[in-house]
Amino acid sequence: MHTTQTAELKPSRGAMNTLKKLAKLHSKKLVITLMLVVAENIIYLLYPLMAGFAINAIIKGQPLHALLYALVVFVMWAIGAARRSMDTRTFARIYAGLAVPVILAQREDDHSHSTIAARVTLSREFVNFFETHLPLLITSVASIIGAVIMLLTIEFWAGVACLGVLIFFVMFLPSYTRKNEMLYEKLNDRLEKEVGFVGTASENTLNKHYNFLARVRIRLSDREAYGYLSIGIAAAFLFAMTIWLMTVKGVGNAGHIYSVMTYMWMFAMSLDDGPSLLEKYSQLKEIGKRVNTGLV
């Protein structure tokens, strides 16, 4: 089985190229998994609105209407459980099918054993993207767009403010990802030499190596932390503005207030995923330049 698969594979580089080819090779498994992700997000997007209806139903003394909220909660968790059950089966097999072509492709490129070992480990990040970061990306984008649309519908100026904040952060994306990619290039250059260092390097060289890795990782972490802080400042502004607007306008509907505040949280928390997703994008882009996956 492995021999037949390997014979059909040809060298391939580039993060997007690799991701597209992995998606093509395992399209059926990925479609089922991602359909569950989409279904989970649709329910998640309706959750604040249904919670608002439930609150109003409780106030009006309509228990059967309010209990619909419990049904929504059960459906959301049931879909989530099904997705998590599929994830491990799907992505463990995808990595098993990726590791062998990567090793053979690196051998053909005449790399050292330490480089091959490092690149096999790095190639796992492509599978991690489908398993962890693609669902998170879908959830974040759906939540951000959905929250803005819902807020524009139920509390217009809050939606406009969220849209303005989103445009502001998008303007900084190119420079942010370029700097991240430069740091990952330095990090991965060192990681490829690590196996060789372990066997032959002196204590002084090892100390320099691991101190360098620590400094690069700290810089990446600091950039992510600054991103979170920036988003936190923006979120505080959005909540302050929305609360002030609703207070001045005078909203007597408890369900409406809950829905608005929950959609605001949905927007803020999904935006909060941005720094880690951008870091992962930079990492994958850099790995794609150096790892020949051998995929068709």
PDB file of C-alpha atoms in Angstrom, residues 22-203:
ATOM      1  CA  LEU A  22      -3.483  17.235   1.372  1.00  0.00           C
ATOM      2  CA  ALA A  23      -7.058  18.476   1.031  1.00  0.00           C
ATOM      3  CA  LYS A  24      -7.356  16.822  -2.390  1.00  0.00           C
ATOM      4  CA  LEU A  25      -5.897  13.495  -1.217  1.00  0.00           C
ATOM      5  CA  HIS A  26      -8.180  13.324   1.836  1.00  0.00           C
ATOM      6  CA  SER A  27     -11.147  15.320   0.549  1.00  0.00           C
ATOM      7  CA  LYS A  28     -13.930  12.983   1.755  1.00  0.00           C
ATOM      8  CA  LYS A  29     -12.646  12.767   5.332  1.00  0.00           C
ATOM      9  CA  LEU A  30     -12.046  16.516   5.518  1.00  0.00           C
ATOM     10  CA  VAL A  31     -15.431  17.432   4.048  1.00  0.00           C
ATOM     11  CA  ILE A  32     -17.281  15.395   6.686  1.00  0.00           C
ATOM     12  CA  THR A  33     -15.196  16.900   9.500  1.00  0.00           C
ATOM     13  CA  LEU A  34     -15.570  20.468   8.206  1.00  0.00           C
ATOM     14  CA  MET A  35     -19.319  20.055   7.671  1.00  0.00           C
ATOM     15  CA  LEU A  36     -19.602  19.266  11.377  1.00  0.00           C
ATOM     16  CA  VAL A  37     -17.538  22.385  12.127  1.00  0.00           C
ATOM     17  CA  VAL A  38     -19.895  24.508   9.993  1.00  0.00           C
ATOM     18  CA  ALA A  39     -22.988  22.986  11.651  1.00  0.00           C
ATOM     19  CA  GLU A  40     -21.487  23.657  15.078  1.00  0.00           C
ATOM     20  CA  ASN A  41     -20.867  27.279  14.112  1.00  0.00           C
ATOM     21  CA  ILE A  42     -24.402  27.827  12.829  1.00  0.00           C
ATOM     22  CA  ILE A  43     -25.821  26.667  16.167  1.00  0.00           C
ATOM     23  CA  TYR A  44     -23.213  28.717  18.035  1.00  0.00           C
ATOM     24  CA  LEU A  45     -24.201  31.834  16.085  1.00  0.00           C
ATOM     25  CA  LEU A  46     -27.895  31.350  16.937  1.00  0.00           C
ATOM     26  CA  TYR A  47     -27.132  30.718  20.613  1.00  0.00           C
ATOM     27  CA  PRO A  48     -27.224  34.367  21.876  1.00  0.00           C
ATOM     28  CA  LEU A  49     -30.455  35.093  20.005  1.00  0.00           C
ATOM     29  CA  MET A  50     -32.126  31.956  21.401  1.00  0.00           C
ATOM     30  CA  ALA A  51     -30.857  32.824  24.886  1.00  0.00           C
ATOM     31  CA  GLY A  52     -32.438  36.285  24.545  1.00  0.00           C
ATOM     32  CA  PHE A  53     -35.760  34.707  23.535  1.00  0.00           C
ATOM     33  CA  ALA A  54     -35.491  32.309  26.499  1.00  0.00           C
ATOM     34  CA  ILE A  55     -34.919  35.180  28.951  1.00  0.00           C
ATOM     35  CA  ASN A  56     -37.947  37.033  27.622  1.00  0.00           C
ATOM     36  CA  ALA A  57     -40.033  33.838  27.763  1.00  0.00           C
ATOM     37  CA  ILE A  58     -39.022  33.293  31.403  1.00  0.00           C
ATOM     38  CA  ILE A  59     -40.030  36.866  32.283  1.00  0.00           C
ATOM     39  CA  LYS A  60     -43.395  36.366  30.532  1.00  0.00           C
ATOM     40  CA  GLY A  61     -43.975  33.022  32.263  1.00  0.00           C
ATOM     41  CA  GLN A  62     -43.784  30.850  29.113  1.00  0.00           C
ATOM     42  CA  PRO A  63     -41.719  27.810  30.213  1.00  0.00           C
ATOM     43  CA  LEU A  64     -42.214  25.727  27.051  1.00  0.00           C
ATOM     44  CA  HIS A  65     -40.820  28.536  24.879  1.00  0.00           C
ATOM     45  CA  ALA A  66     -37.916  29.010  27.282  1.00  0.00           C
ATOM     46  CA  LEU A  67     -37.079  25.282  27.190  1.00  0.00           C
ATOM     47  CA  LEU A  68     -36.257  25.521  23.472  1.00  0.00           C
ATOM     48  CA  TYR A  69     -32.973  27.032  24.636  1.00  0.00           C
ATOM     49  CA  ALA A  70     -32.066  23.750  26.362  1.00  0.00           C
ATOM     50  CA  LEU A  71     -32.672  21.923  23.077  1.00  0.00           C
ATOM     51  CA  VAL A  72     -30.309  24.316  21.268  1.00  0.00           C
ATOM     52  CA  VAL A  73     -27.630  23.690  23.933  1.00  0.00           C
ATOM     53  CA  PHE A  74     -27.994  19.902  23.549  1.00  0.00           C
ATOM     54  CA  VAL A  75     -27.768  20.043  19.726  1.00  0.00           C
ATOM     55  CA  MET A  76     -24.643  22.225  19.924  1.00  0.00           C
ATOM     56  CA  TRP A  77     -22.888  19.820  22.304  1.00  0.00           C
ATOM     57  CA  ALA A  78     -23.988  16.741  20.331  1.00  0.00           C
ATOM     58  CA  ILE A  79     -22.498  18.145  17.103  1.00  0.00           C
ATOM     59  CA  GLY A  80     -19.321  19.106  18.978  1.00  0.00           C
ATOM     60  CA  ALA A  81     -18.980  15.582  20.377  1.00  0.00           C
ATOM     61  CA  ALA A  82     -19.405  14.065  16.890  1.00  0.00           C
ATOM     62  CA  ARG A  83     -16.726  16.381  15.474  1.00  0.00           C
ATOM     63  CA  ARG A  84     -14.243  15.555  18.227  1.00  0.00           C
ATOM     64  CA  SER A  85     -14.828  11.854  17.682  1.00  0.00           C
ATOM     65  CA  MET A  86     -14.067  12.234  13.957  1.00  0.00           C
ATOM     66  CA  ASP A  87     -10.992  14.440  14.443  1.00  0.00           C
ATOM     67  CA  THR A  88      -8.530  11.915  15.864  1.00  0.00           C
ATOM     68  CA  ARG A  89      -9.459   9.168  13.383  1.00  0.00           C
ATOM     69  CA  THR A  90      -9.174  11.515  10.411  1.00  0.00           C
ATOM     70  CA  PHE A  91      -5.990  13.398  11.240  1.00  0.00           C
ATOM     71  CA  ALA A  92      -3.964  10.538  12.710  1.00  0.00           C
ATOM     72  CA  ARG A  93      -4.395   8.709   9.396  1.00  0.00           C
ATOM     73  CA  ILE A  94      -3.563  11.806   7.352  1.00  0.00           C
ATOM     74  CA  TYR A  95      -0.251  12.226   9.212  1.00  0.00           C
ATOM     75  CA  ALA A  96       0.538   8.528   8.847  1.00  0.00           C
ATOM     76  CA  GLY A  97       0.165   8.974   5.082  1.00  0.00           C
ATOM     77  CA  LEU A  98       2.276  12.165   5.060  1.00  0.00           C
ATOM     78  CA  ALA A  99       5.327  11.130   7.117  1.00  0.00           C
ATOM     79  CA  VAL A 100       6.689   8.491   4.676  1.00  0.00           C
ATOM     80  CA  PRO A 101       6.602  10.728   1.537  1.00  0.00           C
ATOM     81  CA  VAL A 102       8.298  13.519   3.510  1.00  0.00           C
ATOM     82  CA  ILE A 103      11.144  11.218   4.595  1.00  0.00           C
ATOM     83  CA  LEU A 104      11.648   9.828   1.073  1.00  0.00           C
ATOM     84  CA  ALA A 105      11.562  13.310  -0.492  1.00  0.00           C
ATOM     85  CA  GLN A 106      14.189  14.623   1.957  1.00  0.00           C
ATOM     86  CA  ARG A 107      16.393  11.590   1.189  1.00  0.00           C
ATOM     87  CA  GLU A 108      16.184  12.352  -2.524  1.00  0.00           C
ATOM     88  CA  ASP A 109      17.199  15.945  -1.747  1.00  0.00           C
ATOM     89  CA  ASP A 110      20.251  14.465   0.067  1.00  0.00           C
ATOM     90  CA  HIS A 111      19.604  16.047   3.473  1.00  0.00           C
ATOM     91  CA  SER A 112      21.290  14.858   6.679  1.00  0.00           C
ATOM     92  CA  HIS A 113      19.491  12.573   9.134  1.00  0.00           C
ATOM     93  CA  SER A 114      19.105  15.438  11.627  1.00  0.00           C
ATOM     94  CA  THR A 115      17.486  17.666   8.983  1.00  0.00           C
ATOM     95  CA  ILE A 116      15.150  14.872   7.852  1.00  0.00           C
ATOM     96  CA  ALA A 117      14.064  14.170  11.451  1.00  0.00           C
ATOM     97  CA  ALA A 118      13.396  17.870  12.043  1.00  0.00           C
ATOM     98  CA  ARG A 119      11.430  18.244   8.811  1.00  0.00           C
ATOM     99  CA  VAL A 120       9.255  15.198   9.513  1.00  0.00           C
ATOM    100  CA  THR A 121       8.371  16.819  12.838  1.00  0.00           C
ATOM    101  CA  LEU A 122       7.737  20.175  11.131  1.00  0.00           C
ATOM    102  CA  SER A 123       5.495  18.513   8.525  1.00  0.00           C
ATOM    103  CA  ARG A 124       3.136  17.531  11.361  1.00  0.00           C
ATOM    104  CA  GLU A 125       2.156  21.210  11.464  1.00  0.00           C
ATOM    105  CA  PHE A 126       0.313  20.815   8.142  1.00  0.00           C
ATOM    106  CA  VAL A 127      -1.912  18.154   9.697  1.00  0.00           C
ATOM    107  CA  ASN A 128      -2.281  20.266  12.849  1.00  0.00           C
ATOM    108  CA  PHE A 129      -3.585  23.061  10.641  1.00  0.00           C
ATOM    109  CA  PHE A 130      -6.479  20.918   9.417  1.00  0.00           C
ATOM    110  CA  GLU A 131      -7.091  19.385  12.841  1.00  0.00           C
ATOM    111  CA  THR A 132      -6.896  22.461  15.069  1.00  0.00           C
ATOM    112  CA  HIS A 133      -6.391  25.722  13.256  1.00  0.00           C
ATOM    113  CA  LEU A 134      -8.709  25.401  10.252  1.00  0.00           C
ATOM    114  CA  PRO A 135     -11.744  24.703  12.512  1.00  0.00           C
ATOM    115  CA  LEU A 136     -10.637  27.596  14.720  1.00  0.00           C
ATOM    116  CA  LEU A 137     -10.242  29.833  11.658  1.00  0.00           C
ATOM    117  CA  ILE A 138     -13.702  28.880  10.377  1.00  0.00           C
ATOM    118  CA  THR A 139     -15.199  29.455  13.834  1.00  0.00           C
ATOM    119  CA  SER A 140     -13.460  32.809  14.273  1.00  0.00           C
ATOM    120  CA  VAL A 141     -14.352  34.151  10.817  1.00  0.00           C
ATOM    121  CA  ALA A 142     -17.957  32.916  11.076  1.00  0.00           C
ATOM    122  CA  SER A 143     -18.309  34.365  14.587  1.00  0.00           C
ATOM    123  CA  ILE A 144     -16.785  37.733  13.647  1.00  0.00           C
ATOM    124  CA  ILE A 145     -18.871  38.159  10.493  1.00  0.00           C
ATOM    125  CA  GLY A 146     -21.995  36.687  12.093  1.00  0.00           C
ATOM    126  CA  ALA A 147     -21.675  38.854  15.216  1.00  0.00           C
ATOM    127  CA  VAL A 148     -21.223  42.019  13.122  1.00  0.00           C
ATOM    128  CA  ILE A 149     -24.269  41.174  10.975  1.00  0.00           C
ATOM    129  CA  MET A 150     -26.426  40.361  14.009  1.00  0.00           C
ATOM    130  CA  LEU A 151     -25.320  43.549  15.797  1.00  0.00           C
ATOM    131  CA  LEU A 152     -26.023  45.647  12.707  1.00  0.00           C
ATOM    132  CA  THR A 153     -29.502  44.118  12.792  1.00  0.00           C
ATOM    133  CA  ILE A 154     -30.328  44.450  16.494  1.00  0.00           C
ATOM    134  CA  GLU A 155     -28.014  47.302  17.660  1.00  0.00           C
ATOM    135  CA  PHE A 156     -26.827  49.147  14.549  1.00  0.00           C
ATOM    136  CA  TRP A 157     -24.133  51.464  15.925  1.00  0.00           C
ATOM    137  CA  ALA A 158     -22.529  48.677  17.935  1.00  0.00           C
ATOM    138  CA  GLY A 159     -22.234  46.710  14.680  1.00  0.00           C
ATOM    139  CA  VAL A 160     -20.720  49.725  12.894  1.00  0.00           C
ATOM    140  CA  ALA A 161     -18.136  50.136  15.673  1.00  0.00           C
ATOM    141  CA  CYS A 162     -17.177  46.428  15.469  1.00  0.00           C
ATOM    142  CA  LEU A 163     -16.793  46.737  11.690  1.00  0.00           C
ATOM    143  CA  GLY A 164     -14.526  49.770  12.146  1.00  0.00           C
ATOM    144  CA  VAL A 165     -12.309  47.922  14.655  1.00  0.00           C
ATOM    145  CA  LEU A 166     -12.076  44.935  12.296  1.00  0.00           C
ATOM    146  CA  ILE A 167     -10.945  47.131   9.363  1.00  0.00           C
ATOM    147  CA  PHE A 168      -8.384  48.828  11.620  1.00  0.00           C
ATOM    148  CA  PHE A 169      -6.714  45.530  12.573  1.00  0.00           C
ATOM    149  CA  VAL A 170      -6.796  44.170   9.005  1.00  0.00           C
ATOM    150  CA  MET A 171      -4.590  47.082   7.929  1.00  0.00           C
ATOM    151  CA  PHE A 172      -1.742  45.746  10.107  1.00  0.00           C
ATOM    152  CA  LEU A 173      -1.894  42.111   8.940  1.00  0.00           C
ATOM    153  CA  PRO A 174       0.818  42.170   6.194  1.00  0.00           C
ATOM    154  CA  SER A 175       3.596  43.670   8.350  1.00  0.00           C
ATOM    155  CA  TYR A 176       2.631  41.532  11.368  1.00  0.00           C
ATOM    156  CA  THR A 177       2.855  38.259   9.429  1.00  0.00           C
ATOM    157  CA  ARG A 178       6.122  39.255   7.672  1.00  0.00           C
ATOM    158  CA  LYS A 179       7.893  39.804  10.997  1.00  0.00           C
ATOM    159  CA  ASN A 180       6.530  36.539  12.377  1.00  0.00           C
ATOM    160  CA  GLU A 181       7.779  34.675   9.314  1.00  0.00           C
ATOM    161  CA  MET A 182      11.302  36.091   9.774  1.00  0.00           C
ATOM    162  CA  LEU A 183      11.377  34.868  13.372  1.00  0.00           C
ATOM    163  CA  TYR A 184      10.142  31.388  12.384  1.00  0.00           C
ATOM    164  CA  GLU A 185      12.849  31.191   9.730  1.00  0.00           C
ATOM    165  CA  LYS A 186      15.497  31.724  12.419  1.00  0.00           C
ATOM    166  CA  LEU A 187      13.799  29.252  14.753  1.00  0.00           C
ATOM    167  CA  ASN A 188      13.453  26.477  12.165  1.00  0.00           C
ATOM    168  CA  ASP A 189      17.033  26.954  10.933  1.00  0.00           C
ATOM    169  CA  ARG A 190      18.218  26.097  14.438  1.00  0.00           C
ATOM    170  CA  LEU A 191      15.736  23.256  14.966  1.00  0.00           C
ATOM    171  CA  GLU A 192      17.053  21.496  11.857  1.00  0.00           C
ATOM    172  CA  LYS A 193      20.534  21.411  13.433  1.00  0.00           C
ATOM    173  CA  GLU A 194      19.344  20.292  16.866  1.00  0.00           C
ATOM    174  CA  VAL A 195      19.762  16.520  16.404  1.00  0.00           C
ATOM    175  CA  GLY A 196      23.364  17.046  15.260  1.00  0.00           C
ATOM    176  CA  PHE A 197      24.086  19.326  18.218  1.00  0.00           C
ATOM    177  CA  VAL A 198      22.809  16.786  20.742  1.00  0.00           C
ATOM    178  CA  GLY A 199      25.355  14.188  19.653  1.00  0.00           C
ATOM    179  CA  THR A 200      28.512  16.259  19.112  1.00  0.00           C
ATOM    180  CA  ALA A 201      28.317  19.868  20.368  1.00  0.00           C
ATOM    181  CA  SER A 202      30.154  21.131  23.440  1.00  0.00           C
ATOM    182  CA  GLU A 203      28.371  22.378  26.549  1.00  0.00           C
TER     183      GLU A 203
END
